[in-house]
mmCIF file of C-alpha atoms in Angstrom:
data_model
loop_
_atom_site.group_PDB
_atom_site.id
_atom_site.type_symbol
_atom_site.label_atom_id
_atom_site.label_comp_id
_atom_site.label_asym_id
_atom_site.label_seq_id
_atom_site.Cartn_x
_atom_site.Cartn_y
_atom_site.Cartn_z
ATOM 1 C CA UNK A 1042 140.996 115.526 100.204
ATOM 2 C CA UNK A 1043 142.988 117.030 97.436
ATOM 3 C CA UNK A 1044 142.682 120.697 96.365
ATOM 4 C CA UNK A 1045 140.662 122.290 93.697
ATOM 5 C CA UNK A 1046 140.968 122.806 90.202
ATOM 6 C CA UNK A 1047 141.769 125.680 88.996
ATOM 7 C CA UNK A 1048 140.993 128.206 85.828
ATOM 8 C CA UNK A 1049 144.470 127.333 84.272
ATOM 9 C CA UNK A 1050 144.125 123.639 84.787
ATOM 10 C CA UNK A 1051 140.415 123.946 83.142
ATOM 11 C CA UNK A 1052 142.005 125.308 80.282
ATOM 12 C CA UNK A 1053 145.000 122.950 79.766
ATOM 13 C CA UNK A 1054 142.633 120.372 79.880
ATOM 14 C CA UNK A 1055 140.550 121.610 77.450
ATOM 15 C CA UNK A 1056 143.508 122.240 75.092
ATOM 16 C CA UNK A 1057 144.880 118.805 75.592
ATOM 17 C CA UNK A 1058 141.625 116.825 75.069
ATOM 18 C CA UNK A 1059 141.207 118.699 71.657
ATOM 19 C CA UNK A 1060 144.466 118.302 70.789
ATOM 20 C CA UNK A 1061 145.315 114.417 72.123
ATOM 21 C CA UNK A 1062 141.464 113.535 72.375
ATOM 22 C CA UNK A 1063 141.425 111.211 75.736
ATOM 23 C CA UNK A 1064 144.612 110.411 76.241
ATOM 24 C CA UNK A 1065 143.984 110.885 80.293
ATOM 25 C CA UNK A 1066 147.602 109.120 80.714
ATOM 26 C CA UNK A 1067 149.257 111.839 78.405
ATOM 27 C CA UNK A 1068 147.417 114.960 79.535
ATOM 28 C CA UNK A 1069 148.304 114.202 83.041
ATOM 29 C CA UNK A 1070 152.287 114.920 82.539
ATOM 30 C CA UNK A 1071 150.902 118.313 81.570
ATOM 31 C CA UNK A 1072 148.996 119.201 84.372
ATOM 32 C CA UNK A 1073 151.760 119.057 87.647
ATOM 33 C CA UNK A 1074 149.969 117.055 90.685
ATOM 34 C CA UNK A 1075 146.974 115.291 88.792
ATOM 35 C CA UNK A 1076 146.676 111.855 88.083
ATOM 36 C CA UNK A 1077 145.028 110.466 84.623
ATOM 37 C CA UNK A 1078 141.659 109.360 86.719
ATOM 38 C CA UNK A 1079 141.146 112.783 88.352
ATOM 39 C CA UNK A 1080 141.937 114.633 84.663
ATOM 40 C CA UNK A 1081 139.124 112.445 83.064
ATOM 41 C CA UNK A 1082 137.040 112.467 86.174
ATOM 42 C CA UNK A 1083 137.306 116.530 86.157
ATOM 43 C CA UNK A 1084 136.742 116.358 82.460
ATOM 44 C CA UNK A 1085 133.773 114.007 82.140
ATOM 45 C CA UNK A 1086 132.289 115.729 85.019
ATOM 46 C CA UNK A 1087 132.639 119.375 85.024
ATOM 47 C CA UNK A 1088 134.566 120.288 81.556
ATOM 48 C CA UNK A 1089 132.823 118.542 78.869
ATOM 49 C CA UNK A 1090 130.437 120.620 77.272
ATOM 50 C CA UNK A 1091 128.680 117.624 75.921
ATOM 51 C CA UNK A 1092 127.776 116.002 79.261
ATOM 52 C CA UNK A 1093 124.869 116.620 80.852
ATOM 53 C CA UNK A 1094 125.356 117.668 84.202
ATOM 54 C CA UNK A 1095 121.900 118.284 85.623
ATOM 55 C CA UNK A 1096 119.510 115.397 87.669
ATOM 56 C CA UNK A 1097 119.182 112.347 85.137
ATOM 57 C CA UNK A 1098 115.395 111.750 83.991
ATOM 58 C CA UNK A 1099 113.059 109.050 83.541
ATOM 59 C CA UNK A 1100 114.179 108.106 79.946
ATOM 60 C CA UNK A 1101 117.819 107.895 81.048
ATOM 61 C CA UNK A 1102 117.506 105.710 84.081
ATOM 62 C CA UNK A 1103 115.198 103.478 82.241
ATOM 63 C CA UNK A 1104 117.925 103.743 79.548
ATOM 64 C CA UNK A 1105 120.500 102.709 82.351
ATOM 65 C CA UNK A 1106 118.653 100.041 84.114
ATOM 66 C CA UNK A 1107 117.793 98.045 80.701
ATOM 67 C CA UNK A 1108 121.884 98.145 79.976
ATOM 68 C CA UNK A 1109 122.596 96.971 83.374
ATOM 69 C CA UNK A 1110 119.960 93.761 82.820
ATOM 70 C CA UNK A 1111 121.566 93.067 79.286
ATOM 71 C CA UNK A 1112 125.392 93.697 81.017
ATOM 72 C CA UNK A 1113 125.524 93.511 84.524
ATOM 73 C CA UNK A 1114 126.719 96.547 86.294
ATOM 74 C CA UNK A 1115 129.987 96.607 84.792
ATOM 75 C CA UNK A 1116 131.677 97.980 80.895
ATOM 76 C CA UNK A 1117 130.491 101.243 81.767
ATOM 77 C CA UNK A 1118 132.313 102.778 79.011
ATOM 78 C CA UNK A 1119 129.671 101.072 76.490
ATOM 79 C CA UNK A 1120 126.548 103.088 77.656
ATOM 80 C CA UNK A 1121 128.220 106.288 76.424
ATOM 81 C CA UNK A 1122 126.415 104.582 72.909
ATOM 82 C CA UNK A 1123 122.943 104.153 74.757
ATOM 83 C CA UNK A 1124 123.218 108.238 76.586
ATOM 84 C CA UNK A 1125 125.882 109.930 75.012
ATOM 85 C CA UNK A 1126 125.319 113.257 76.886
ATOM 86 C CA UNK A 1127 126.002 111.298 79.908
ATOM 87 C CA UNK A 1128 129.640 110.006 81.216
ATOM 88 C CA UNK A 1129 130.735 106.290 82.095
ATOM 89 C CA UNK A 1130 131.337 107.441 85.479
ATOM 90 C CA UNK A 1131 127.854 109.176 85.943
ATOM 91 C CA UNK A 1132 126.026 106.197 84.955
ATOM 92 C CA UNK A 1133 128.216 104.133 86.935
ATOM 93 C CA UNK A 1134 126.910 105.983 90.374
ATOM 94 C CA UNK A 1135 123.759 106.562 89.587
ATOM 95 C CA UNK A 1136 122.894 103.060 89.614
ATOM 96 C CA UNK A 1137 125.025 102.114 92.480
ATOM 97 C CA UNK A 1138 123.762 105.076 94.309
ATOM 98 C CA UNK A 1139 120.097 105.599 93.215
ATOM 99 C CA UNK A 1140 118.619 102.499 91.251
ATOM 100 C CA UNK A 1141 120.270 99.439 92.339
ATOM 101 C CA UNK A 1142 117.306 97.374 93.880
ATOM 102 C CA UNK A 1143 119.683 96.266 96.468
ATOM 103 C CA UNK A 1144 119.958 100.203 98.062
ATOM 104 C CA UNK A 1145 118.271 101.058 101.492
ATOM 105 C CA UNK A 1146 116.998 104.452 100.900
ATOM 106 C CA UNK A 1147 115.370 104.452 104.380
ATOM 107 C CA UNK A 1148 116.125 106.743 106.713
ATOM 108 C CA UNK A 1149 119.459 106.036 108.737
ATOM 109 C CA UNK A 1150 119.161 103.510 111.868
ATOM 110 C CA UNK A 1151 120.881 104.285 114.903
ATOM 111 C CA UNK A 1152 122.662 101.184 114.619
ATOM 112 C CA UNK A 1153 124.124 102.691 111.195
ATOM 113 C CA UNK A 1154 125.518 105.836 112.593
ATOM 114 C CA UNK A 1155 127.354 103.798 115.696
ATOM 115 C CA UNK A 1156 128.476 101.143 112.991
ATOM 116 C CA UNK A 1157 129.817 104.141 110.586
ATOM 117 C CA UNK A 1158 131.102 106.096 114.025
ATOM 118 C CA UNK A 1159 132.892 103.177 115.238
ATOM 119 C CA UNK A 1160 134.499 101.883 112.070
ATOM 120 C CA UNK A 1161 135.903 105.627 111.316
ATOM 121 C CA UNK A 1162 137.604 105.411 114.596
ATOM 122 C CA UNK A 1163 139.256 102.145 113.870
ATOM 123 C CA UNK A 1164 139.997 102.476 109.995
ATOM 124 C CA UNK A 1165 139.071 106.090 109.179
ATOM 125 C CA UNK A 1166 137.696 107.454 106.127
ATOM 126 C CA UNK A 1167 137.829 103.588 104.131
ATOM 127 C CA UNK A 1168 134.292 104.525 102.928
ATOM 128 C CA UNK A 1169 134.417 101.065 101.147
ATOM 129 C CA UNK A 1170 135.099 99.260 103.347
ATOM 130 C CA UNK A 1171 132.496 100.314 106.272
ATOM 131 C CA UNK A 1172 129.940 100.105 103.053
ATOM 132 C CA UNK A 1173 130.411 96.257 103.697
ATOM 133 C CA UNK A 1174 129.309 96.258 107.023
ATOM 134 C CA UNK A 1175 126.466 98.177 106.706
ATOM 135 C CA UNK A 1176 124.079 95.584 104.064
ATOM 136 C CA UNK A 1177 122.360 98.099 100.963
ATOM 137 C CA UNK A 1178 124.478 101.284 101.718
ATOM 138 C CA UNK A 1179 127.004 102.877 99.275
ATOM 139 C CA UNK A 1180 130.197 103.867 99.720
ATOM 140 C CA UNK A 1181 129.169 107.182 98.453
ATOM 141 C CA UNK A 1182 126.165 106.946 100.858
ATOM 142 C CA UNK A 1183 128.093 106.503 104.156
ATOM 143 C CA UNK A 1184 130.751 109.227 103.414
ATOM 144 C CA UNK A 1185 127.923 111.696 102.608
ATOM 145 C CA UNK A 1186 126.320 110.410 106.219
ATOM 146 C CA UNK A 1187 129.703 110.709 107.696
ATOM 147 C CA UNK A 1188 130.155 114.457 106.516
ATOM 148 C CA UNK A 1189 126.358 115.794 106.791
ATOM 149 C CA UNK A 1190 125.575 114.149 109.975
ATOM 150 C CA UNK A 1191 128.063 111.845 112.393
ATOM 151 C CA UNK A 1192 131.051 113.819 112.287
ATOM 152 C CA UNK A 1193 128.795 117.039 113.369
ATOM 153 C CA UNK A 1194 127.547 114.883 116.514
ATOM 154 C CA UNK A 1195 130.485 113.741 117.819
ATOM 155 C CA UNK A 1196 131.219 115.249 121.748
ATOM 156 C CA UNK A 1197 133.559 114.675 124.668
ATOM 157 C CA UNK A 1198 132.877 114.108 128.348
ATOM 158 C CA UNK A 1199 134.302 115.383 131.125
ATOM 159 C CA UNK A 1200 136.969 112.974 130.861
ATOM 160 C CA UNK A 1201 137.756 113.824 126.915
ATOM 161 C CA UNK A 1202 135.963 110.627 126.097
ATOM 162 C CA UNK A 1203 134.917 111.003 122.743
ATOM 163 C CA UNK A 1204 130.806 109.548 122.148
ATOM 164 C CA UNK A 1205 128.142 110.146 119.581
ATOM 165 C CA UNK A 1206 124.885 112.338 120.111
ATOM 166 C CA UNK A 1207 121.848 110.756 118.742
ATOM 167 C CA UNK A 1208 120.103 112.540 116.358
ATOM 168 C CA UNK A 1209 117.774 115.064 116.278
ATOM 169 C CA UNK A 1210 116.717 115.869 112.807
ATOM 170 C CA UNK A 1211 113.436 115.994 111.933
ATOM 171 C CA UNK A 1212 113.795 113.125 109.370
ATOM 172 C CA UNK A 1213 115.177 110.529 112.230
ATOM 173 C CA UNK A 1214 112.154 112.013 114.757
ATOM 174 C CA UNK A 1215 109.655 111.540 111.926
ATOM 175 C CA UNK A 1216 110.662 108.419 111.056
ATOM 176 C CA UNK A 1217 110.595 107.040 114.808
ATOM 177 C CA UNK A 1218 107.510 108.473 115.076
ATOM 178 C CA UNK A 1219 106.209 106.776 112.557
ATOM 179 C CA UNK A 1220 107.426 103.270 113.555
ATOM 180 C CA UNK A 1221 106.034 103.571 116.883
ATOM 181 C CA UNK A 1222 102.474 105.042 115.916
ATOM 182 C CA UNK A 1223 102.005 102.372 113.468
ATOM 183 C CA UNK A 1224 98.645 100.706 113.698
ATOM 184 C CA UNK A 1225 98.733 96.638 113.823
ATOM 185 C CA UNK A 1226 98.152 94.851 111.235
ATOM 186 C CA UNK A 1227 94.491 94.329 109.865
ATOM 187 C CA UNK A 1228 93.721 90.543 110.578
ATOM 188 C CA UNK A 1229 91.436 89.012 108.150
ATOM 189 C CA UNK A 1230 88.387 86.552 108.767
ATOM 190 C CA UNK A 1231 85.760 85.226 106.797
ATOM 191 C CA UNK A 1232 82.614 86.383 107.804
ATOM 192 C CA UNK A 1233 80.129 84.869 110.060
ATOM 193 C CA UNK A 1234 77.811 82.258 108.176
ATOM 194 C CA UNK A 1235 73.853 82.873 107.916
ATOM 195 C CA UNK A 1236 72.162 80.450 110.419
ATOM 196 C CA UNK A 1237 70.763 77.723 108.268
ATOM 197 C CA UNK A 1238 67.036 78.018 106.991
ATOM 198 C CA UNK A 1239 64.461 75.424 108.631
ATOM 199 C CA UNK A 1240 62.284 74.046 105.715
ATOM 200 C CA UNK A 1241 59.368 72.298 107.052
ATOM 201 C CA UNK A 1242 58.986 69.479 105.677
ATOM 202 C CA UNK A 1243 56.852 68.229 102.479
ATOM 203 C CA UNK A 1244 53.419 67.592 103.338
ATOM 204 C CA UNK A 1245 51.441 64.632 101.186
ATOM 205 C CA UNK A 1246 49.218 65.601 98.437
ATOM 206 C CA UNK A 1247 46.792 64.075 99.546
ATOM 207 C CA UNK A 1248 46.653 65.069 103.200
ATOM 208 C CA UNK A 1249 43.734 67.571 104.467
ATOM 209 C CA UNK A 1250 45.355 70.970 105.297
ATOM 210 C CA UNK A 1251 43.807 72.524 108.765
ATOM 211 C CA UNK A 1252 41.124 74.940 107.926
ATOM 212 C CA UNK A 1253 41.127 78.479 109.707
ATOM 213 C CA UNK A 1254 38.672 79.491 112.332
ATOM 214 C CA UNK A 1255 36.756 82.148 110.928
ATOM 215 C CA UNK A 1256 34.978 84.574 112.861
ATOM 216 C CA UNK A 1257 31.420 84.113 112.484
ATOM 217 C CA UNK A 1258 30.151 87.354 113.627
ATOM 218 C CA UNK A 1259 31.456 88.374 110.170
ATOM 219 C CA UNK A 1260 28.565 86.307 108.487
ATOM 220 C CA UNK A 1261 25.568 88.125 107.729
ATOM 221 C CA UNK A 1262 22.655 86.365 110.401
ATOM 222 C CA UNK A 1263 20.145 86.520 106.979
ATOM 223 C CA UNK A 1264 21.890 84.428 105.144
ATOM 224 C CA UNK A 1265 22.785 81.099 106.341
ATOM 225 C CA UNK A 1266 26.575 80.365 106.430
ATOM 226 C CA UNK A 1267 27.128 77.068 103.658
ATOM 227 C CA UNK A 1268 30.515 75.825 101.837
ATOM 228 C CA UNK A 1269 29.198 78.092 99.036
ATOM 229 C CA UNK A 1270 28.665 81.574 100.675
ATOM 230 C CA UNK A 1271 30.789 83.877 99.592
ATOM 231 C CA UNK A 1272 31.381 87.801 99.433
ATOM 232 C CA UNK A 1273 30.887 88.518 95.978
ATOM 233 C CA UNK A 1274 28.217 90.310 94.925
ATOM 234 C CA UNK A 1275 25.506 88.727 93.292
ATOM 235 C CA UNK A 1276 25.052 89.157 89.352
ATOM 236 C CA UNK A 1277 22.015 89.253 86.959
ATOM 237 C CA UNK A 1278 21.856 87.235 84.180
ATOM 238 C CA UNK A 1279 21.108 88.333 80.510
ATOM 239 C CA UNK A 1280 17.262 87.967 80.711
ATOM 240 C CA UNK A 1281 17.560 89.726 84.457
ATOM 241 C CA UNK A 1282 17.522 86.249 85.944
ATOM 242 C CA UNK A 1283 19.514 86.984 89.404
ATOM 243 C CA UNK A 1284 22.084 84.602 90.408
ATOM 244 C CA UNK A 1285 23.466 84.405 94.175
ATOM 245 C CA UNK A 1286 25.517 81.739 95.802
ATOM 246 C CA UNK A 1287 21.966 80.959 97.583
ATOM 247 C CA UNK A 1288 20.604 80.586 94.042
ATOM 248 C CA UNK A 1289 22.653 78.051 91.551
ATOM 249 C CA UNK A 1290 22.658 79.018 87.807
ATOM 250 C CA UNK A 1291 20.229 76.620 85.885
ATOM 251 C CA UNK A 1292 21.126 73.808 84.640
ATOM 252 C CA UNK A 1293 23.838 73.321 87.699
ATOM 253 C CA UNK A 1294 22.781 70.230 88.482
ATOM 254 C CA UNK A 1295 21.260 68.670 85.151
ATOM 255 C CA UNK A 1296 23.851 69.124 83.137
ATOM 256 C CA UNK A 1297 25.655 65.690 82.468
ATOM 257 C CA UNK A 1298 29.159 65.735 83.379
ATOM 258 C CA UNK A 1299 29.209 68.502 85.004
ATOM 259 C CA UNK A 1300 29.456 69.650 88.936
ATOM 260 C CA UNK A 1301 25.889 69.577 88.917
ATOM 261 C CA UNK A 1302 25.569 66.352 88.928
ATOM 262 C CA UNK A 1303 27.904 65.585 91.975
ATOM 263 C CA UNK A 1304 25.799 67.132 94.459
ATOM 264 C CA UNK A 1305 22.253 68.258 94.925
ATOM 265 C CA UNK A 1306 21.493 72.011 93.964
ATOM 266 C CA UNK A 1307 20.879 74.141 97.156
ATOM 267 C CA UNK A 1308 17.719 76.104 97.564
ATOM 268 C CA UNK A 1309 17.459 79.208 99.873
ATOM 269 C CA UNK A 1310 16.691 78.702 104.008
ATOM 270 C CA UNK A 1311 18.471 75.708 103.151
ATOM 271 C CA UNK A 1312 20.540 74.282 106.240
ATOM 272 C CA UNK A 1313 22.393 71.910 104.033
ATOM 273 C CA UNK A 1314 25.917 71.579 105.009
ATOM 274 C CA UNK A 1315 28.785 69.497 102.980
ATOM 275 C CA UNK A 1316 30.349 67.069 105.572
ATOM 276 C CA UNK A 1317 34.168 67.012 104.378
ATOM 277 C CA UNK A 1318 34.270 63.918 105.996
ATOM 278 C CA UNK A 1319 31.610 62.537 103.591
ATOM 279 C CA UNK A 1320 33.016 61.637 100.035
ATOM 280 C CA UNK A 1321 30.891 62.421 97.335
ATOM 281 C CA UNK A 1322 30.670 59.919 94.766
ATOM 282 C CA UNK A 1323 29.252 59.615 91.496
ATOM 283 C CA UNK A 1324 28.577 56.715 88.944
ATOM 284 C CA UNK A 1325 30.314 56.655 85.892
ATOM 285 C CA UNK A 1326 29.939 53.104 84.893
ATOM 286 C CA UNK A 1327 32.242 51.081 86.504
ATOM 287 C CA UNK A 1328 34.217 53.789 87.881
ATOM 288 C CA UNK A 1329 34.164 55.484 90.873
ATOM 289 C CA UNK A 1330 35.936 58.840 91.532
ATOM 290 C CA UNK A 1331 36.237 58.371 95.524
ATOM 291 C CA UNK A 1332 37.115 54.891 96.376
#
């Protein structure tokens, strides 16, 4: 890791960039031990007083996203024209790190932490390279698991065997948790269908429906029971004539045409019953209506 910057190199670097603008190759020969990629990295990071240097927002990652679908995550020294209070190099991570679709932001697997704990033993700290072998991490993301997390877990047995503890943050027992608790999935069916309706079938029109037994204790014993009884009261005509189904309205049975003349008018005490089984018929010429 090399060493911090300090206040004098801060102010060379200022006086160089305002007097050679960003010449990183040039201002390096004046600042002993730096290289022209950590002069403009310090500069576009921590010296600039244009550059923001606070958590991007909303606008600017939309900003950055809709350059990297025009572009392709590369000529990161054109967005600069797009956010110009934001470096090349910030953009640049903050898509590989944060808003590349292709990052796991998940928490860390156990198989992770032994891939990054093994690797480190073999090849060390080649964050790039263990990045490959670990799908949708960053490099950036497994050095910053490396230094917050595996290298703080790392024991030795009895025998100075070195191993890895698991780990017990809250985040990893949450996220277990969670993964075991789970519910199943929800399986979907289609409802049950309603039993089919029974529809009797169509009687003829001409077929005699069953009559209903009536109770005859109902039937007043005064007034004999005949097809035209009936509960409705009786009326009174307009010269106080009173009509009753034992008593036909004049004219009933005389009028031509009419019901009257299809039957014979019914007097009272009569025992007259209509057979259903006997058709009435009357002549009207040639034509009967009951054949």
């Amino acid at each position: 890791m090399g060493r911090n910057w300090n206040d004098q190199e801060d102010e060379t670097l200022r006086s160089m960039v305002a007097t050679h603008g960003k010449q990183w190759a040039l201002i390096a020969t004046f600042i002993p031990g730096r290289t022209a990629s950590q002069v403009a990295a310090r500069w576009e990071k921590c010296i600039d007083p244009n550059i923001t240097k606070g958590p991007f927002t909303p606008d600017e990652d939309a900003l950055i996203i809709e350059f990297v679908a025009k572009n392709g995550p590369r000529s990161w020294p054109r967005i600069t024209q797009l956010i110009p209070q934001r470096s090349s190099k910030q953009c640049r991570e903050r898509w590989f790190n944060h808003l590349d679709p292709n990052v796991v932001k998940q928490a860390w697997t156990p198989e992770e932490d032994n891939t990054i704990y093994t690797q480190h033993q073999s090849l060390g700290p080649k964050w790039s390279l263990i990045a490959k072998m670990i799908p949708g991490r960053t490099d950036n993301a497994v050095k910053n698991r490396w230094n917050s997390s595996i290298s703080k877990r790392i024991q030795k047995d009895a025998n100075g065997n070195e191993y890895l503890l698991p780990d017990s943050s809250k985040r990893a027992h949450k996220t277990s948790k969670s993964q075991k608790e789970r519910p199943p999935p929800i399986l979907t069916t289609a409802p049950p269908k309603p039993p089919a309706l029974e529809i009797p079938p169509p009687q003829p029109a001409n077929q005699l429906q069953p009559t209903p037994s009536l109770d005859t204790n109902l039937i007043s014993p005064s007034i004999p029971f005949t097809p035209f009884t009936s509960t409705t009261p009786s009326f009174t005509g307009g010269d106080g004539t009173i009509f009753s189904p034992t008593s036909p309205m004049p004219g009933f049975q005389t009028t031509p045409g009419a019901f009257g003349g299809l039957m014979s008018p019914i007097t009272p005490g009569s025992n007259f019953l209509l057979s259903p089984t006997t058709p009435m018929k009357q002549d009207f010429g040639e034509a009967n209506i009951f054949k």
